[in-house]
Amino acid sequence: MHIMEGFLPPAHALGWAAVSLPFLAWGLRSIGRDLQAHPERRMLLGVAAAFAFLLSALKLPSVTGSCSHPTGVGLGAALFGPAAMVPVGFVVLLFQALLMAHGGLTTLGANVFSMAIVGPFVSYGVLRAVAALGLSRSVAVFLAASIGDLATYVTTSVQLALAFPAAVGGFSVSFFKFAGIFALTQVPIAISEGLLTVLVVNAMVRFNAHELRALPVMTLGARKGSV
């Protein structure tokens, strides 16, 4: 998913950065309010950030100029909501660009938009939709993490297709080419990420339910008692 340094045309890089900035500001305010009201959640937020950092650092070669990997943002979206994951994802992507040459500074805005904005918001939307159907927490978390992961890669495919439309067929041909190549590695990765996220959430609920009270993921248990 990480688009590498210097790969996007300057206008596209600046455009995605401009689109991402309002979400980043909103996310910082959201985290600030939440931690001010619940300072005990700092450690839990650190766990969500570490989970996203570790999973998204496991990259596999894929589309030229990008790569495939888990995103890890579904866990944080389930715990804190999608807005909080925007600054968390920004920090994760910034450190990876600086310390691991994974992604880049010029493409940071595009990578933030796909992994730290679209991914968490889709994950959270799926989480609430599945919970509204009365399904279990495990099913909701699995689908949220898996579909959020895939949504990130669909977004990256859109970004690459906009920047590099096909000579014949334009955006649509380019999009299906990028998305098709991504799908070869990303579908099994998304399923694996969904399963891992379920294991982590269930372990947290089992051993630390008191600290998780009032978080989005705990309201799923209120709808259906079984995990």
PDB file of C-alpha atoms in Angstrom:
ATOM      1  CA  MET A   1       0.000   0.000   0.000  1.00  0.00           C
ATOM      2  CA  HIS A   2       2.825   2.422   0.823  1.00  0.00           C
ATOM      3  CA  ILE A   3       3.506   4.405  -2.339  1.00  0.00           C
ATOM      4  CA  MET A   4       7.248   4.948  -2.468  1.00  0.00           C
ATOM      5  CA  GLU A   5       9.109   8.234  -2.227  1.00  0.00           C
ATOM      6  CA  GLY A   6       8.919  10.421  -5.330  1.00  0.00           C
ATOM      7  CA  PHE A   7       6.642   8.053  -7.247  1.00  0.00           C
ATOM      8  CA  LEU A   8       3.589  10.340  -7.487  1.00  0.00           C
ATOM      9  CA  PRO A   9       3.609  13.513  -9.613  1.00  0.00           C
ATOM     10  CA  PRO A  10       4.051  16.611  -7.406  1.00  0.00           C
ATOM     11  CA  ALA A  11       0.507  17.867  -8.017  1.00  0.00           C
ATOM     12  CA  HIS A  12      -0.975  14.549  -6.889  1.00  0.00           C
ATOM     13  CA  ALA A  13       1.297  14.347  -3.837  1.00  0.00           C
ATOM     14  CA  LEU A  14       0.302  17.861  -2.751  1.00  0.00           C
ATOM     15  CA  GLY A  15      -3.359  17.217  -3.485  1.00  0.00           C
ATOM     16  CA  TRP A  16      -3.564  14.119  -1.284  1.00  0.00           C
ATOM     17  CA  ALA A  17      -1.698  15.936   1.489  1.00  0.00           C
ATOM     18  CA  ALA A  18      -4.216  18.789   1.341  1.00  0.00           C
ATOM     19  CA  VAL A  19      -7.143  16.363   1.501  1.00  0.00           C
ATOM     20  CA  SER A  20      -5.632  14.529   4.479  1.00  0.00           C
ATOM     21  CA  LEU A  21      -4.826  17.581   6.614  1.00  0.00           C
ATOM     22  CA  PRO A  22      -8.394  18.325   7.834  1.00  0.00           C
ATOM     23  CA  PHE A  23      -8.824  14.711   8.902  1.00  0.00           C
ATOM     24  CA  LEU A  24      -5.503  14.861  10.763  1.00  0.00           C
ATOM     25  CA  ALA A  25      -6.579  17.985  12.637  1.00  0.00           C
ATOM     26  CA  TRP A  26      -9.930  16.402  13.495  1.00  0.00           C
ATOM     27  CA  GLY A  27      -8.200  13.232  14.712  1.00  0.00           C
ATOM     28  CA  LEU A  28      -5.814  15.171  16.957  1.00  0.00           C
ATOM     29  CA  ARG A  29      -8.740  16.955  18.581  1.00  0.00           C
ATOM     30  CA  SER A  30     -10.582  13.664  19.003  1.00  0.00           C
ATOM     31  CA  ILE A  31      -7.623  11.966  20.681  1.00  0.00           C
ATOM     32  CA  GLY A  32      -6.972  15.011  22.867  1.00  0.00           C
ATOM     33  CA  ARG A  33     -10.533  15.068  24.168  1.00  0.00           C
ATOM     34  CA  ASP A  34     -10.618  11.321  24.727  1.00  0.00           C
ATOM     35  CA  LEU A  35      -7.327  11.151  26.613  1.00  0.00           C
ATOM     36  CA  GLN A  36      -8.187  14.212  28.665  1.00  0.00           C
ATOM     37  CA  ALA A  37     -11.397  12.526  29.799  1.00  0.00           C
ATOM     38  CA  HIS A  38      -9.809   9.057  30.092  1.00  0.00           C
ATOM     39  CA  PRO A  39      -6.025   9.335  30.684  1.00  0.00           C
ATOM     40  CA  GLU A  40      -5.879   5.631  31.520  1.00  0.00           C
ATOM     41  CA  ARG A  41      -6.410   4.867  27.816  1.00  0.00           C
ATOM     42  CA  ARG A  42      -2.943   6.113  26.819  1.00  0.00           C
ATOM     43  CA  MET A  43      -1.449   2.642  27.120  1.00  0.00           C
ATOM     44  CA  LEU A  44      -4.271   1.125  25.079  1.00  0.00           C
ATOM     45  CA  LEU A  45      -3.755   3.729  22.356  1.00  0.00           C
ATOM     46  CA  GLY A  46      -0.070   2.813  22.346  1.00  0.00           C
ATOM     47  CA  VAL A  47      -1.004  -0.833  21.832  1.00  0.00           C
ATOM     48  CA  ALA A  48      -3.183   0.097  18.841  1.00  0.00           C
ATOM     49  CA  ALA A  49      -0.349   2.184  17.381  1.00  0.00           C
ATOM     50  CA  ALA A  50       2.216  -0.592  17.885  1.00  0.00           C
ATOM     51  CA  PHE A  51      -0.144  -3.119  16.276  1.00  0.00           C
ATOM     52  CA  ALA A  52      -0.552  -0.898  13.215  1.00  0.00           C
ATOM     53  CA  PHE A  53       3.182  -0.189  13.021  1.00  0.00           C
ATOM     54  CA  LEU A  54       4.230  -3.834  13.203  1.00  0.00           C
ATOM     55  CA  LEU A  55       1.641  -5.189  10.789  1.00  0.00           C
ATOM     56  CA  SER A  56       2.067  -2.450   8.195  1.00  0.00           C
ATOM     57  CA  ALA A  57       5.854  -2.928   8.275  1.00  0.00           C
ATOM     58  CA  LEU A  58       5.472  -6.504   6.949  1.00  0.00           C
ATOM     59  CA  LYS A  59       5.619  -5.696   3.252  1.00  0.00           C
ATOM     60  CA  LEU A  60       5.498  -7.882   0.159  1.00  0.00           C
ATOM     61  CA  PRO A  61       6.409  -6.683  -3.366  1.00  0.00           C
ATOM     62  CA  SER A  62       3.339  -5.915  -5.469  1.00  0.00           C
ATOM     63  CA  VAL A  63       2.475  -3.085  -7.867  1.00  0.00           C
ATOM     64  CA  THR A  64       5.449  -1.091  -9.157  1.00  0.00           C
ATOM     65  CA  GLY A  65       5.942   1.848  -6.793  1.00  0.00           C
ATOM     66  CA  SER A  66       3.978   0.216  -3.992  1.00  0.00           C
ATOM     67  CA  CYS A  67       3.720  -2.998  -1.947  1.00  0.00           C
ATOM     68  CA  SER A  68       1.257  -5.246  -0.135  1.00  0.00           C
ATOM     69  CA  HIS A  69       1.028  -5.657   3.636  1.00  0.00           C
ATOM     70  CA  PRO A  70      -1.486  -5.742   6.489  1.00  0.00           C
ATOM     71  CA  THR A  71      -2.582  -2.328   7.727  1.00  0.00           C
ATOM     72  CA  GLY A  72      -3.423  -2.993  11.389  1.00  0.00           C
ATOM     73  CA  VAL A  73      -5.795  -0.023  11.594  1.00  0.00           C
ATOM     74  CA  GLY A  74      -8.934  -2.095  12.157  1.00  0.00           C
ATOM     75  CA  LEU A  75      -7.985  -2.750  15.780  1.00  0.00           C
ATOM     76  CA  GLY A  76      -7.613   0.928  16.615  1.00  0.00           C
ATOM     77  CA  ALA A  77     -10.841   1.802  14.812  1.00  0.00           C
ATOM     78  CA  ALA A  78     -12.699  -0.831  16.841  1.00  0.00           C
ATOM     79  CA  LEU A  79     -11.222   0.471  20.099  1.00  0.00           C
ATOM     80  CA  PHE A  80     -11.211   4.243  19.630  1.00  0.00           C
ATOM     81  CA  GLY A  81     -13.221   4.988  16.500  1.00  0.00           C
ATOM     82  CA  PRO A  82     -11.893   6.054  13.092  1.00  0.00           C
ATOM     83  CA  ALA A  83     -10.900   9.662  13.812  1.00  0.00           C
ATOM     84  CA  ALA A  84      -8.339   8.646  16.418  1.00  0.00           C
ATOM     85  CA  MET A  85      -6.562   6.418  13.923  1.00  0.00           C
ATOM     86  CA  VAL A  86      -5.774   9.298  11.557  1.00  0.00           C
ATOM     87  CA  PRO A  87      -2.978  10.816  13.702  1.00  0.00           C
ATOM     88  CA  VAL A  88      -1.915   7.343  14.829  1.00  0.00           C
ATOM     89  CA  GLY A  89      -1.607   6.248  11.197  1.00  0.00           C
ATOM     90  CA  PHE A  90       0.194   9.495  10.334  1.00  0.00           C
ATOM     91  CA  VAL A  91       2.847   8.845  13.007  1.00  0.00           C
ATOM     92  CA  VAL A  92       3.192   5.200  11.943  1.00  0.00           C
ATOM     93  CA  LEU A  93       3.670   6.145   8.289  1.00  0.00           C
ATOM     94  CA  LEU A  94       6.045   9.001   9.144  1.00  0.00           C
ATOM     95  CA  PHE A  95       8.308   6.770  11.233  1.00  0.00           C
ATOM     96  CA  GLN A  96       8.284   4.060   8.586  1.00  0.00           C
ATOM     97  CA  ALA A  97       9.227   6.579   5.907  1.00  0.00           C
ATOM     98  CA  LEU A  98      12.062   8.027   8.004  1.00  0.00           C
ATOM     99  CA  LEU A  99      13.437   4.888   9.632  1.00  0.00           C
ATOM    100  CA  MET A 100      12.617   2.084   7.197  1.00  0.00           C
ATOM    101  CA  ALA A 101      12.407   3.804   3.773  1.00  0.00           C
ATOM    102  CA  HIS A 102       8.896   2.341   3.625  1.00  0.00           C
ATOM    103  CA  GLY A 103       6.719   4.823   1.782  1.00  0.00           C
ATOM    104  CA  GLY A 104       8.072   8.358   1.647  1.00  0.00           C
ATOM    105  CA  LEU A 105       7.694  11.956   2.754  1.00  0.00           C
ATOM    106  CA  THR A 106       6.448  13.243  -0.596  1.00  0.00           C
ATOM    107  CA  THR A 107       3.822  10.479  -0.718  1.00  0.00           C
ATOM    108  CA  LEU A 108       2.913  10.709   2.967  1.00  0.00           C
ATOM    109  CA  GLY A 109      -0.370  12.489   2.280  1.00  0.00           C
ATOM    110  CA  ALA A 110      -1.506   9.828  -0.191  1.00  0.00           C
ATOM    111  CA  ASN A 111      -0.505   6.997   2.135  1.00  0.00           C
ATOM    112  CA  VAL A 112      -2.224   8.655   5.092  1.00  0.00           C
ATOM    113  CA  PHE A 113      -5.411   9.044   3.076  1.00  0.00           C
ATOM    114  CA  SER A 114      -5.544   5.379   2.068  1.00  0.00           C
ATOM    115  CA  MET A 115      -4.330   3.685   5.265  1.00  0.00           C
ATOM    116  CA  ALA A 116      -5.129   6.141   8.056  1.00  0.00           C
ATOM    117  CA  ILE A 117      -8.376   7.654   6.740  1.00  0.00           C
ATOM    118  CA  VAL A 118     -10.181   5.323   4.347  1.00  0.00           C
ATOM    119  CA  GLY A 119      -9.091   2.126   6.125  1.00  0.00           C
ATOM    120  CA  PRO A 120     -10.257   3.081   9.647  1.00  0.00           C
ATOM    121  CA  PHE A 121     -13.489   4.749   8.492  1.00  0.00           C
ATOM    122  CA  VAL A 122     -14.459   1.733   6.375  1.00  0.00           C
ATOM    123  CA  SER A 123     -13.519  -0.620   9.226  1.00  0.00           C
ATOM    124  CA  TYR A 124     -15.646   1.305  11.695  1.00  0.00           C
ATOM    125  CA  GLY A 125     -18.574   1.517   9.295  1.00  0.00           C
ATOM    126  CA  VAL A 126     -18.460  -2.241   8.704  1.00  0.00           C
ATOM    127  CA  LEU A 127     -18.165  -2.860  12.449  1.00  0.00           C
ATOM    128  CA  ARG A 128     -21.326  -0.883  13.172  1.00  0.00           C
ATOM    129  CA  ALA A 129     -23.221  -2.330  10.213  1.00  0.00           C
ATOM    130  CA  VAL A 130     -22.451  -5.932  11.137  1.00  0.00           C
ATOM    131  CA  ALA A 131     -23.267  -5.263  14.800  1.00  0.00           C
ATOM    132  CA  ALA A 132     -26.619  -3.794  13.754  1.00  0.00           C
ATOM    133  CA  LEU A 133     -27.408  -7.139  12.134  1.00  0.00           C
ATOM    134  CA  GLY A 134     -27.017  -8.786  15.545  1.00  0.00           C
ATOM    135  CA  LEU A 135     -23.947 -10.836  14.622  1.00  0.00           C
ATOM    136  CA  SER A 136     -21.246 -11.658  17.138  1.00  0.00           C
ATOM    137  CA  ARG A 137     -18.307  -9.451  18.047  1.00  0.00           C
ATOM    138  CA  SER A 138     -15.867 -11.856  16.387  1.00  0.00           C
ATOM    139  CA  VAL A 139     -17.692 -11.707  13.056  1.00  0.00           C
ATOM    140  CA  ALA A 140     -17.956  -7.919  13.233  1.00  0.00           C
ATOM    141  CA  VAL A 141     -14.263  -7.467  14.051  1.00  0.00           C
ATOM    142  CA  PHE A 142     -13.149  -9.953  11.394  1.00  0.00           C
ATOM    143  CA  LEU A 143     -15.142  -8.293   8.632  1.00  0.00           C
ATOM    144  CA  ALA A 144     -14.203  -4.802   9.801  1.00  0.00           C
ATOM    145  CA  ALA A 145     -10.466  -5.507   9.778  1.00  0.00           C
ATOM    146  CA  SER A 146     -10.538  -7.486   6.524  1.00  0.00           C
ATOM    147  CA  ILE A 147     -12.712  -5.094   4.529  1.00  0.00           C
ATOM    148  CA  GLY A 148     -10.899  -2.045   5.935  1.00  0.00           C
ATOM    149  CA  ASP A 149      -7.637  -3.572   4.732  1.00  0.00           C
ATOM    150  CA  LEU A 150      -9.051  -4.180   1.252  1.00  0.00           C
ATOM    151  CA  ALA A 151     -10.522  -0.668   1.130  1.00  0.00           C
ATOM    152  CA  THR A 152      -7.041   0.732   1.716  1.00  0.00           C
ATOM    153  CA  TYR A 153      -5.752  -1.075  -1.347  1.00  0.00           C
ATOM    154  CA  VAL A 154      -8.698  -0.096  -3.498  1.00  0.00           C
ATOM    155  CA  THR A 155      -7.900   3.510  -2.561  1.00  0.00           C
ATOM    156  CA  THR A 156      -4.235   3.063  -3.422  1.00  0.00           C
ATOM    157  CA  SER A 157      -5.283   1.610  -6.781  1.00  0.00           C
ATOM    158  CA  VAL A 158      -7.428   4.707  -7.371  1.00  0.00           C
ATOM    159  CA  GLN A 159      -4.512   6.969  -6.464  1.00  0.00           C
ATOM    160  CA  LEU A 160      -2.125   5.181  -8.808  1.00  0.00           C
ATOM    161  CA  ALA A 161      -4.680   5.058 -11.632  1.00  0.00           C
ATOM    162  CA  LEU A 162      -5.344   8.788 -11.309  1.00  0.00           C
ATOM    163  CA  ALA A 163      -1.626   9.496 -11.441  1.00  0.00           C
ATOM    164  CA  PHE A 164      -0.868   7.037 -14.254  1.00  0.00           C
ATOM    165  CA  PRO A 165      -3.923   6.468 -16.479  1.00  0.00           C
ATOM    166  CA  ALA A 166      -3.508   3.923 -19.244  1.00  0.00           C
ATOM    167  CA  ALA A 167      -2.708   5.238 -22.702  1.00  0.00           C
ATOM    168  CA  VAL A 168      -5.710   3.255 -23.967  1.00  0.00           C
ATOM    169  CA  GLY A 169      -8.722   3.159 -21.684  1.00  0.00           C
ATOM    170  CA  GLY A 170      -7.507   5.809 -19.256  1.00  0.00           C
ATOM    171  CA  PHE A 171      -8.346   5.656 -15.552  1.00  0.00           C
ATOM    172  CA  SER A 172     -10.625   2.602 -15.580  1.00  0.00           C
ATOM    173  CA  VAL A 173      -8.167   0.306 -17.354  1.00  0.00           C
ATOM    174  CA  SER A 174      -5.338   1.478 -15.121  1.00  0.00           C
ATOM    175  CA  PHE A 175      -7.444   1.030 -11.972  1.00  0.00           C
ATOM    176  CA  PHE A 176      -8.416  -2.567 -12.771  1.00  0.00           C
ATOM    177  CA  LYS A 177      -4.817  -3.370 -13.634  1.00  0.00           C
ATOM    178  CA  PHE A 178      -3.496  -2.061 -10.304  1.00  0.00           C
ATOM    179  CA  ALA A 179      -6.364  -3.537  -8.285  1.00  0.00           C
ATOM    180  CA  GLY A 180      -6.012  -6.908  -9.982  1.00  0.00           C
ATOM    181  CA  ILE A 181      -2.314  -7.147  -9.201  1.00  0.00           C
ATOM    182  CA  PHE A 182      -2.895  -6.062  -5.607  1.00  0.00           C
ATOM    183  CA  ALA A 183      -5.636  -8.680  -5.182  1.00  0.00           C
ATOM    184  CA  LEU A 184      -3.213 -11.567  -5.728  1.00  0.00           C
ATOM    185  CA  THR A 185      -1.417 -10.809  -2.457  1.00  0.00           C
ATOM    186  CA  GLN A 186      -3.874  -8.615  -0.598  1.00  0.00           C
ATOM    187  CA  VAL A 187      -6.932 -10.875  -0.337  1.00  0.00           C
ATOM    188  CA  PRO A 188      -5.139 -13.572   1.709  1.00  0.00           C
ATOM    189  CA  ILE A 189      -3.375 -10.854   3.722  1.00  0.00           C
ATOM    190  CA  ALA A 190      -6.716  -9.201   4.521  1.00  0.00           C
ATOM    191  CA  ILE A 191      -8.207 -12.503   5.687  1.00  0.00           C
ATOM    192  CA  SER A 192      -5.165 -13.168   7.875  1.00  0.00           C
ATOM    193  CA  GLU A 193      -5.351  -9.670   9.345  1.00  0.00           C
ATOM    194  CA  GLY A 194      -9.031 -10.154  10.138  1.00  0.00           C
ATOM    195  CA  LEU A 195      -8.340 -13.392  11.989  1.00  0.00           C
ATOM    196  CA  LEU A 196      -5.419 -11.902  13.921  1.00  0.00           C
ATOM    197  CA  THR A 197      -7.457  -8.849  14.911  1.00  0.00           C
ATOM    198  CA  VAL A 198     -10.227 -11.115  16.239  1.00  0.00           C
ATOM    199  CA  LEU A 199      -7.702 -13.007  18.379  1.00  0.00           C
ATOM    200  CA  VAL A 200      -6.269  -9.770  19.790  1.00  0.00           C
ATOM    201  CA  VAL A 201      -9.681  -8.231  20.537  1.00  0.00           C
ATOM    202  CA  ASN A 202     -10.992 -11.406  22.167  1.00  0.00           C
ATOM    203  CA  ALA A 203      -7.863 -11.650  24.320  1.00  0.00           C
ATOM    204  CA  MET A 204      -8.225  -8.014  25.397  1.00  0.00           C
ATOM    205  CA  VAL A 205     -11.902  -8.473  26.207  1.00  0.00           C
ATOM    206  CA  ARG A 206     -11.164 -11.626  28.183  1.00  0.00           C
ATOM    207  CA  PHE A 207      -8.293 -10.293  30.272  1.00  0.00           C
ATOM    208  CA  ASN A 208      -8.899  -6.535  30.383  1.00  0.00           C
ATOM    209  CA  ALA A 209     -12.615  -5.931  29.900  1.00  0.00           C
ATOM    210  CA  HIS A 210     -12.751  -3.325  32.664  1.00  0.00           C
ATOM    211  CA  GLU A 211     -10.368  -0.977  30.856  1.00  0.00           C
ATOM    212  CA  LEU A 212     -12.206  -1.478  27.567  1.00  0.00           C
ATOM    213  CA  ARG A 213     -15.603  -0.459  28.922  1.00  0.00           C
ATOM    214  CA  ALA A 214     -17.359   2.299  26.951  1.00  0.00           C
ATOM    215  CA  LEU A 215     -15.107   1.747  23.909  1.00  0.00           C
ATOM    216  CA  PRO A 216     -16.844   1.045  20.567  1.00  0.00           C
ATOM    217  CA  VAL A 217     -15.864  -2.622  20.487  1.00  0.00           C
ATOM    218  CA  MET A 218     -17.508  -3.276  23.864  1.00  0.00           C
ATOM    219  CA  THR A 219     -20.902  -2.050  22.686  1.00  0.00           C
ATOM    220  CA  LEU A 220     -20.906  -5.031  20.324  1.00  0.00           C
ATOM    221  CA  GLY A 221     -20.992  -7.336  23.306  1.00  0.00           C
ATOM    222  CA  ALA A 222     -24.006  -5.479  24.628  1.00  0.00           C
ATOM    223  CA  ARG A 223     -25.917  -6.401  21.482  1.00  0.00           C
ATOM    224  CA  LYS A 224     -24.981 -10.018  21.586  1.00  0.00           C
ATOM    225  CA  GLY A 225     -23.478 -11.692  24.580  1.00  0.00           C
ATOM    226  CA  SER A 226     -21.423 -14.314  22.804  1.00  0.00           C
ATOM    227  CA  VAL A 227     -17.986 -13.411  21.527  1.00  0.00           C
TER     228      VAL A 227
END
